[in-house]
């Protein structure tokens, strides 16, 4: 394995760093709390985590072609090392997150749907905690684009993306693009999407 050079690219935009905010949000002295009905952040730890998820400026993403992935086809070593899709089996909330790196150009949209988590923002936090733990991806920035639910059934070869995130709001096109991302990465699945339900 080789280490990726830690050199900021020449024209890297100055962006706020969510590191400190996320570290504060993961402080064990205050567990993030959310309203089960509205998704609203109920305490400082929850508000800090939601703020971190939206702190980085959204960058233009290449348009999706039908059946194509949603990434810049020429990703560098940093973003190119990150799996685009990680979805657990069952019906679980998901987030779509735009990842960028100060070390290279390019934009990577990823989909994360982990088992055992209750709120959309927790999926974002687990993704970012994993990236921060690896030296090659520790400087990657993430911004939540949207979320909803994924009904993943690999045994039957089916996947349905639907709903929205109450915490992050409805994001037009998010379920459609998430389905395209999954389809491009999981050709073994019949992937459908809709904007129905929560």
PDB file of C-alpha atoms in Angstrom:
ATOM      1  CA  UNK A   1       0.000   0.000   0.000  1.00  0.00           C
ATOM      2  CA  UNK A   2       1.200   3.472  -0.771  1.00  0.00           C
ATOM      3  CA  UNK A   3       0.507   6.637   1.150  1.00  0.00           C
ATOM      4  CA  UNK A   4      -1.143   9.515  -0.641  1.00  0.00           C
ATOM      5  CA  UNK A   5       0.879  12.719  -0.686  1.00  0.00           C
ATOM      6  CA  UNK A   6      -0.629  15.257   1.706  1.00  0.00           C
ATOM      7  CA  UNK A   7      -0.286  18.359  -0.485  1.00  0.00           C
ATOM      8  CA  UNK A   8      -3.147  20.799  -0.901  1.00  0.00           C
ATOM      9  CA  UNK A   9      -3.959  21.329  -4.568  1.00  0.00           C
ATOM     10  CA  UNK A  10      -2.999  24.746  -5.905  1.00  0.00           C
ATOM     11  CA  UNK A  11      -6.461  26.302  -6.280  1.00  0.00           C
ATOM     12  CA  UNK A  12      -8.165  24.527  -3.402  1.00  0.00           C
ATOM     13  CA  UNK A  13     -11.028  26.669  -2.141  1.00  0.00           C
ATOM     14  CA  UNK A  14     -10.923  27.701   1.459  1.00  0.00           C
ATOM     15  CA  UNK A  15     -13.755  25.823   3.119  1.00  0.00           C
ATOM     16  CA  UNK A  16     -14.863  25.539   6.718  1.00  0.00           C
ATOM     17  CA  UNK A  17     -13.606  22.434   8.413  1.00  0.00           C
ATOM     18  CA  UNK A  18     -16.258  20.346  10.136  1.00  0.00           C
ATOM     19  CA  UNK A  19     -13.667  18.395  12.157  1.00  0.00           C
ATOM     20  CA  UNK A  20     -13.969  20.372  15.361  1.00  0.00           C
ATOM     21  CA  UNK A  21     -17.757  20.479  15.155  1.00  0.00           C
ATOM     22  CA  UNK A  22     -17.986  16.740  14.690  1.00  0.00           C
ATOM     23  CA  UNK A  23     -15.571  16.071  17.544  1.00  0.00           C
ATOM     24  CA  UNK A  24     -17.735  18.225  19.789  1.00  0.00           C
ATOM     25  CA  UNK A  25     -20.834  16.372  18.614  1.00  0.00           C
ATOM     26  CA  UNK A  26     -19.353  12.999  19.496  1.00  0.00           C
ATOM     27  CA  UNK A  27     -18.523  14.047  23.042  1.00  0.00           C
ATOM     28  CA  UNK A  28     -19.901  11.327  25.313  1.00  0.00           C
ATOM     29  CA  UNK A  29     -21.023  13.916  27.873  1.00  0.00           C
ATOM     30  CA  UNK A  30     -23.979  14.834  25.662  1.00  0.00           C
ATOM     31  CA  UNK A  31     -25.585  12.310  23.353  1.00  0.00           C
ATOM     32  CA  UNK A  32     -27.257  13.866  20.283  1.00  0.00           C
ATOM     33  CA  UNK A  33     -31.054  13.809  20.646  1.00  0.00           C
ATOM     34  CA  UNK A  34     -33.620  14.136  17.833  1.00  0.00           C
ATOM     35  CA  UNK A  35     -37.388  14.411  17.687  1.00  0.00           C
ATOM     36  CA  UNK A  36     -38.769  11.086  16.433  1.00  0.00           C
ATOM     37  CA  UNK A  37     -41.648  12.778  14.583  1.00  0.00           C
ATOM     38  CA  UNK A  38     -39.968  15.807  13.006  1.00  0.00           C
ATOM     39  CA  UNK A  39     -36.269  14.817  12.932  1.00  0.00           C
ATOM     40  CA  UNK A  40     -35.433  18.137  14.624  1.00  0.00           C
ATOM     41  CA  UNK A  41     -32.168  18.325  16.589  1.00  0.00           C
ATOM     42  CA  UNK A  42     -33.127  18.699  20.254  1.00  0.00           C
ATOM     43  CA  UNK A  43     -29.807  19.539  21.932  1.00  0.00           C
ATOM     44  CA  UNK A  44     -26.434  21.168  21.233  1.00  0.00           C
ATOM     45  CA  UNK A  45     -24.736  17.880  20.297  1.00  0.00           C
ATOM     46  CA  UNK A  46     -27.431  17.083  17.710  1.00  0.00           C
ATOM     47  CA  UNK A  47     -27.396  20.636  16.307  1.00  0.00           C
ATOM     48  CA  UNK A  48     -23.582  20.505  15.984  1.00  0.00           C
ATOM     49  CA  UNK A  49     -23.765  17.246  14.050  1.00  0.00           C
ATOM     50  CA  UNK A  50     -26.423  18.551  11.635  1.00  0.00           C
ATOM     51  CA  UNK A  51     -24.427  21.765  11.194  1.00  0.00           C
ATOM     52  CA  UNK A  52     -21.292  19.716  10.362  1.00  0.00           C
ATOM     53  CA  UNK A  53     -23.263  17.705   7.798  1.00  0.00           C
ATOM     54  CA  UNK A  54     -24.166  20.927   5.969  1.00  0.00           C
ATOM     55  CA  UNK A  55     -21.038  23.024   6.670  1.00  0.00           C
ATOM     56  CA  UNK A  56     -19.182  22.354   3.445  1.00  0.00           C
ATOM     57  CA  UNK A  57     -20.332  24.264   0.381  1.00  0.00           C
ATOM     58  CA  UNK A  58     -22.070  22.045  -2.150  1.00  0.00           C
ATOM     59  CA  UNK A  59     -20.078  21.755  -5.388  1.00  0.00           C
ATOM     60  CA  UNK A  60     -21.410  21.117  -8.889  1.00  0.00           C
ATOM     61  CA  UNK A  61     -21.712  17.412  -9.608  1.00  0.00           C
ATOM     62  CA  UNK A  62     -21.534  15.984 -13.122  1.00  0.00           C
ATOM     63  CA  UNK A  63     -25.013  15.175 -14.456  1.00  0.00           C
ATOM     64  CA  UNK A  64     -26.074  11.560 -14.256  1.00  0.00           C
ATOM     65  CA  UNK A  65     -26.537   9.627 -17.427  1.00  0.00           C
ATOM     66  CA  UNK A  66     -29.118   6.873 -17.285  1.00  0.00           C
ATOM     67  CA  UNK A  67     -27.486   3.866 -15.681  1.00  0.00           C
ATOM     68  CA  UNK A  68     -24.198   5.688 -15.101  1.00  0.00           C
ATOM     69  CA  UNK A  69     -22.396   6.353 -11.852  1.00  0.00           C
ATOM     70  CA  UNK A  70     -22.436   9.842 -10.392  1.00  0.00           C
ATOM     71  CA  UNK A  71     -18.752  10.564 -10.059  1.00  0.00           C
ATOM     72  CA  UNK A  72     -16.198  12.572 -11.904  1.00  0.00           C
ATOM     73  CA  UNK A  73     -14.701   9.785 -14.040  1.00  0.00           C
ATOM     74  CA  UNK A  74     -11.184  10.983 -13.265  1.00  0.00           C
ATOM     75  CA  UNK A  75     -11.060  10.838  -9.494  1.00  0.00           C
ATOM     76  CA  UNK A  76      -7.702  11.060  -7.781  1.00  0.00           C
ATOM     77  CA  UNK A  77      -6.240   8.533  -5.372  1.00  0.00           C
ATOM     78  CA  UNK A  78      -8.034   9.946  -2.321  1.00  0.00           C
ATOM     79  CA  UNK A  79     -11.639  10.022  -3.546  1.00  0.00           C
ATOM     80  CA  UNK A  80     -11.058   7.041  -5.833  1.00  0.00           C
ATOM     81  CA  UNK A  81     -10.230   4.899  -2.788  1.00  0.00           C
ATOM     82  CA  UNK A  82     -13.659   5.406  -1.186  1.00  0.00           C
ATOM     83  CA  UNK A  83     -16.449   2.903  -1.938  1.00  0.00           C
ATOM     84  CA  UNK A  84     -19.407   4.652  -3.523  1.00  0.00           C
ATOM     85  CA  UNK A  85     -22.099   2.418  -2.011  1.00  0.00           C
ATOM     86  CA  UNK A  86     -22.407   0.745   1.387  1.00  0.00           C
ATOM     87  CA  UNK A  87     -25.953  -0.423   2.097  1.00  0.00           C
ATOM     88  CA  UNK A  88     -27.080  -2.897   4.726  1.00  0.00           C
ATOM     89  CA  UNK A  89     -29.801  -5.456   4.123  1.00  0.00           C
ATOM     90  CA  UNK A  90     -33.350  -4.547   5.116  1.00  0.00           C
ATOM     91  CA  UNK A  91     -35.322  -1.308   5.080  1.00  0.00           C
ATOM     92  CA  UNK A  92     -33.063   1.342   6.518  1.00  0.00           C
ATOM     93  CA  UNK A  93     -32.625   5.108   6.329  1.00  0.00           C
ATOM     94  CA  UNK A  94     -29.879   6.372   4.019  1.00  0.00           C
ATOM     95  CA  UNK A  95     -27.931   9.515   3.237  1.00  0.00           C
ATOM     96  CA  UNK A  96     -26.358  10.671   0.007  1.00  0.00           C
ATOM     97  CA  UNK A  97     -23.166  12.597   0.763  1.00  0.00           C
ATOM     98  CA  UNK A  98     -20.986  14.667  -1.555  1.00  0.00           C
ATOM     99  CA  UNK A  99     -17.298  14.080  -0.779  1.00  0.00           C
ATOM    100  CA  UNK A 100     -14.477  16.410  -1.811  1.00  0.00           C
ATOM    101  CA  UNK A 101     -10.802  16.553  -0.950  1.00  0.00           C
ATOM    102  CA  UNK A 102      -8.508  19.569  -0.568  1.00  0.00           C
ATOM    103  CA  UNK A 103      -5.777  17.401  -2.103  1.00  0.00           C
ATOM    104  CA  UNK A 104      -7.391  16.872  -5.495  1.00  0.00           C
ATOM    105  CA  UNK A 105     -10.139  17.936  -7.881  1.00  0.00           C
ATOM    106  CA  UNK A 106     -13.263  15.896  -8.312  1.00  0.00           C
ATOM    107  CA  UNK A 107     -16.523  15.174  -6.558  1.00  0.00           C
ATOM    108  CA  UNK A 108     -17.724  11.807  -5.311  1.00  0.00           C
ATOM    109  CA  UNK A 109     -21.336  11.124  -4.369  1.00  0.00           C
ATOM    110  CA  UNK A 110     -21.651   8.226  -1.942  1.00  0.00           C
ATOM    111  CA  UNK A 111     -24.650   6.399  -0.511  1.00  0.00           C
ATOM    112  CA  UNK A 112     -24.594   5.082   3.038  1.00  0.00           C
ATOM    113  CA  UNK A 113     -27.244   3.001   4.770  1.00  0.00           C
ATOM    114  CA  UNK A 114     -25.940   1.268   7.900  1.00  0.00           C
ATOM    115  CA  UNK A 115     -27.868  -1.120  10.116  1.00  0.00           C
ATOM    116  CA  UNK A 116     -28.480  -0.292  13.755  1.00  0.00           C
ATOM    117  CA  UNK A 117     -28.795   3.496  13.339  1.00  0.00           C
ATOM    118  CA  UNK A 118     -31.958   5.497  13.993  1.00  0.00           C
ATOM    119  CA  UNK A 119     -31.450   8.912  12.383  1.00  0.00           C
ATOM    120  CA  UNK A 120     -30.180  10.088   9.000  1.00  0.00           C
ATOM    121  CA  UNK A 121     -27.450  12.213  10.550  1.00  0.00           C
ATOM    122  CA  UNK A 122     -26.040   9.135  12.310  1.00  0.00           C
ATOM    123  CA  UNK A 123     -25.330   7.576   8.892  1.00  0.00           C
ATOM    124  CA  UNK A 124     -23.397  10.716   7.935  1.00  0.00           C
ATOM    125  CA  UNK A 125     -21.448  10.631  11.200  1.00  0.00           C
ATOM    126  CA  UNK A 126     -20.515   6.954  10.801  1.00  0.00           C
ATOM    127  CA  UNK A 127     -19.275   7.617   7.257  1.00  0.00           C
ATOM    128  CA  UNK A 128     -17.186  10.622   8.299  1.00  0.00           C
ATOM    129  CA  UNK A 129     -15.811   8.905  11.417  1.00  0.00           C
ATOM    130  CA  UNK A 130     -14.624   6.047   9.192  1.00  0.00           C
ATOM    131  CA  UNK A 131     -12.959   8.441   6.761  1.00  0.00           C
ATOM    132  CA  UNK A 132     -11.265  10.385   9.587  1.00  0.00           C
ATOM    133  CA  UNK A 133      -9.861   7.138  11.023  1.00  0.00           C
ATOM    134  CA  UNK A 134      -7.879   6.388   7.849  1.00  0.00           C
ATOM    135  CA  UNK A 135      -4.826   8.601   7.195  1.00  0.00           C
ATOM    136  CA  UNK A 136      -5.413   8.723   3.426  1.00  0.00           C
ATOM    137  CA  UNK A 137      -8.990  10.013   3.742  1.00  0.00           C
ATOM    138  CA  UNK A 138      -8.763  11.975   7.003  1.00  0.00           C
ATOM    139  CA  UNK A 139      -8.975  15.343   5.201  1.00  0.00           C
ATOM    140  CA  UNK A 140     -12.018  14.506   3.062  1.00  0.00           C
ATOM    141  CA  UNK A 141     -14.981  16.840   3.461  1.00  0.00           C
ATOM    142  CA  UNK A 142     -18.567  15.573   3.384  1.00  0.00           C
ATOM    143  CA  UNK A 143     -21.832  17.406   2.786  1.00  0.00           C
ATOM    144  CA  UNK A 144     -25.215  15.727   3.042  1.00  0.00           C
ATOM    145  CA  UNK A 145     -27.206  16.134  -0.164  1.00  0.00           C
ATOM    146  CA  UNK A 146     -30.307  14.341   1.081  1.00  0.00           C
ATOM    147  CA  UNK A 147     -31.684  11.080   2.330  1.00  0.00           C
ATOM    148  CA  UNK A 148     -34.617   8.745   2.591  1.00  0.00           C
ATOM    149  CA  UNK A 149     -34.927   4.989   2.925  1.00  0.00           C
ATOM    150  CA  UNK A 150     -33.535   2.006   1.068  1.00  0.00           C
ATOM    151  CA  UNK A 151     -35.265  -1.371   1.030  1.00  0.00           C
ATOM    152  CA  UNK A 152     -32.360  -3.674   0.166  1.00  0.00           C
ATOM    153  CA  UNK A 153     -33.016  -7.351  -0.564  1.00  0.00           C
ATOM    154  CA  UNK A 154     -29.914  -8.853  -2.173  1.00  0.00           C
ATOM    155  CA  UNK A 155     -31.299 -12.386  -1.888  1.00  0.00           C
ATOM    156  CA  UNK A 156     -34.204 -11.479  -4.193  1.00  0.00           C
ATOM    157  CA  UNK A 157     -32.042  -9.089  -6.244  1.00  0.00           C
ATOM    158  CA  UNK A 158     -34.229  -6.062  -5.469  1.00  0.00           C
ATOM    159  CA  UNK A 159     -33.642  -2.593  -4.097  1.00  0.00           C
ATOM    160  CA  UNK A 160     -36.080   0.323  -3.722  1.00  0.00           C
ATOM    161  CA  UNK A 161     -35.057   3.877  -2.821  1.00  0.00           C
ATOM    162  CA  UNK A 162     -37.841   6.112  -1.476  1.00  0.00           C
ATOM    163  CA  UNK A 163     -38.935   8.724   1.061  1.00  0.00           C
ATOM    164  CA  UNK A 164     -36.985  11.656   2.445  1.00  0.00           C
ATOM    165  CA  UNK A 165     -35.091  12.845   5.517  1.00  0.00           C
ATOM    166  CA  UNK A 166     -37.038  14.945   7.994  1.00  0.00           C
ATOM    167  CA  UNK A 167     -33.758  16.297   9.380  1.00  0.00           C
ATOM    168  CA  UNK A 168     -32.328  17.381   6.010  1.00  0.00           C
ATOM    169  CA  UNK A 169     -35.601  17.973   4.172  1.00  0.00           C
ATOM    170  CA  UNK A 170     -36.845  16.852   0.770  1.00  0.00           C
ATOM    171  CA  UNK A 171     -34.194  17.014  -1.943  1.00  0.00           C
ATOM    172  CA  UNK A 172     -35.610  16.845  -5.483  1.00  0.00           C
ATOM    173  CA  UNK A 173     -33.822  14.184  -7.530  1.00  0.00           C
ATOM    174  CA  UNK A 174     -32.015  12.626  -4.567  1.00  0.00           C
ATOM    175  CA  UNK A 175     -33.823   9.277  -4.674  1.00  0.00           C
ATOM    176  CA  UNK A 176     -33.443   9.052  -8.444  1.00  0.00           C
ATOM    177  CA  UNK A 177     -29.705   9.789  -8.351  1.00  0.00           C
ATOM    178  CA  UNK A 178     -29.227   7.456  -5.379  1.00  0.00           C
ATOM    179  CA  UNK A 179     -30.900   4.666  -7.355  1.00  0.00           C
ATOM    180  CA  UNK A 180     -28.561   5.403 -10.298  1.00  0.00           C
ATOM    181  CA  UNK A 181     -25.525   5.237  -8.000  1.00  0.00           C
ATOM    182  CA  UNK A 182     -26.629   1.899  -6.550  1.00  0.00           C
ATOM    183  CA  UNK A 183     -27.480   0.553 -10.009  1.00  0.00           C
ATOM    184  CA  UNK A 184     -24.006   1.474 -11.317  1.00  0.00           C
ATOM    185  CA  UNK A 185     -22.324  -0.236  -8.368  1.00  0.00           C
ATOM    186  CA  UNK A 186     -24.645  -3.215  -7.914  1.00  0.00           C
ATOM    187  CA  UNK A 187     -25.512  -4.596 -11.379  1.00  0.00           C
ATOM    188  CA  UNK A 188     -26.845  -7.711  -9.642  1.00  0.00           C
ATOM    189  CA  UNK A 189     -29.847  -5.725  -8.362  1.00  0.00           C
ATOM    190  CA  UNK A 190     -33.042  -4.447  -9.953  1.00  0.00           C
ATOM    191  CA  UNK A 191     -33.110  -0.934  -8.483  1.00  0.00           C
ATOM    192  CA  UNK A 192     -36.289   1.144  -8.426  1.00  0.00           C
ATOM    193  CA  UNK A 193     -37.035   4.498  -6.836  1.00  0.00           C
ATOM    194  CA  UNK A 194     -39.935   6.779  -5.968  1.00  0.00           C
ATOM    195  CA  UNK A 195     -40.522   9.858  -3.837  1.00  0.00           C
ATOM    196  CA  UNK A 196     -43.424   8.388  -1.862  1.00  0.00           C
ATOM    197  CA  UNK A 197     -43.633   8.092   1.892  1.00  0.00           C
ATOM    198  CA  UNK A 198     -41.173   9.034   4.585  1.00  0.00           C
TER     199      UNK A 198
END
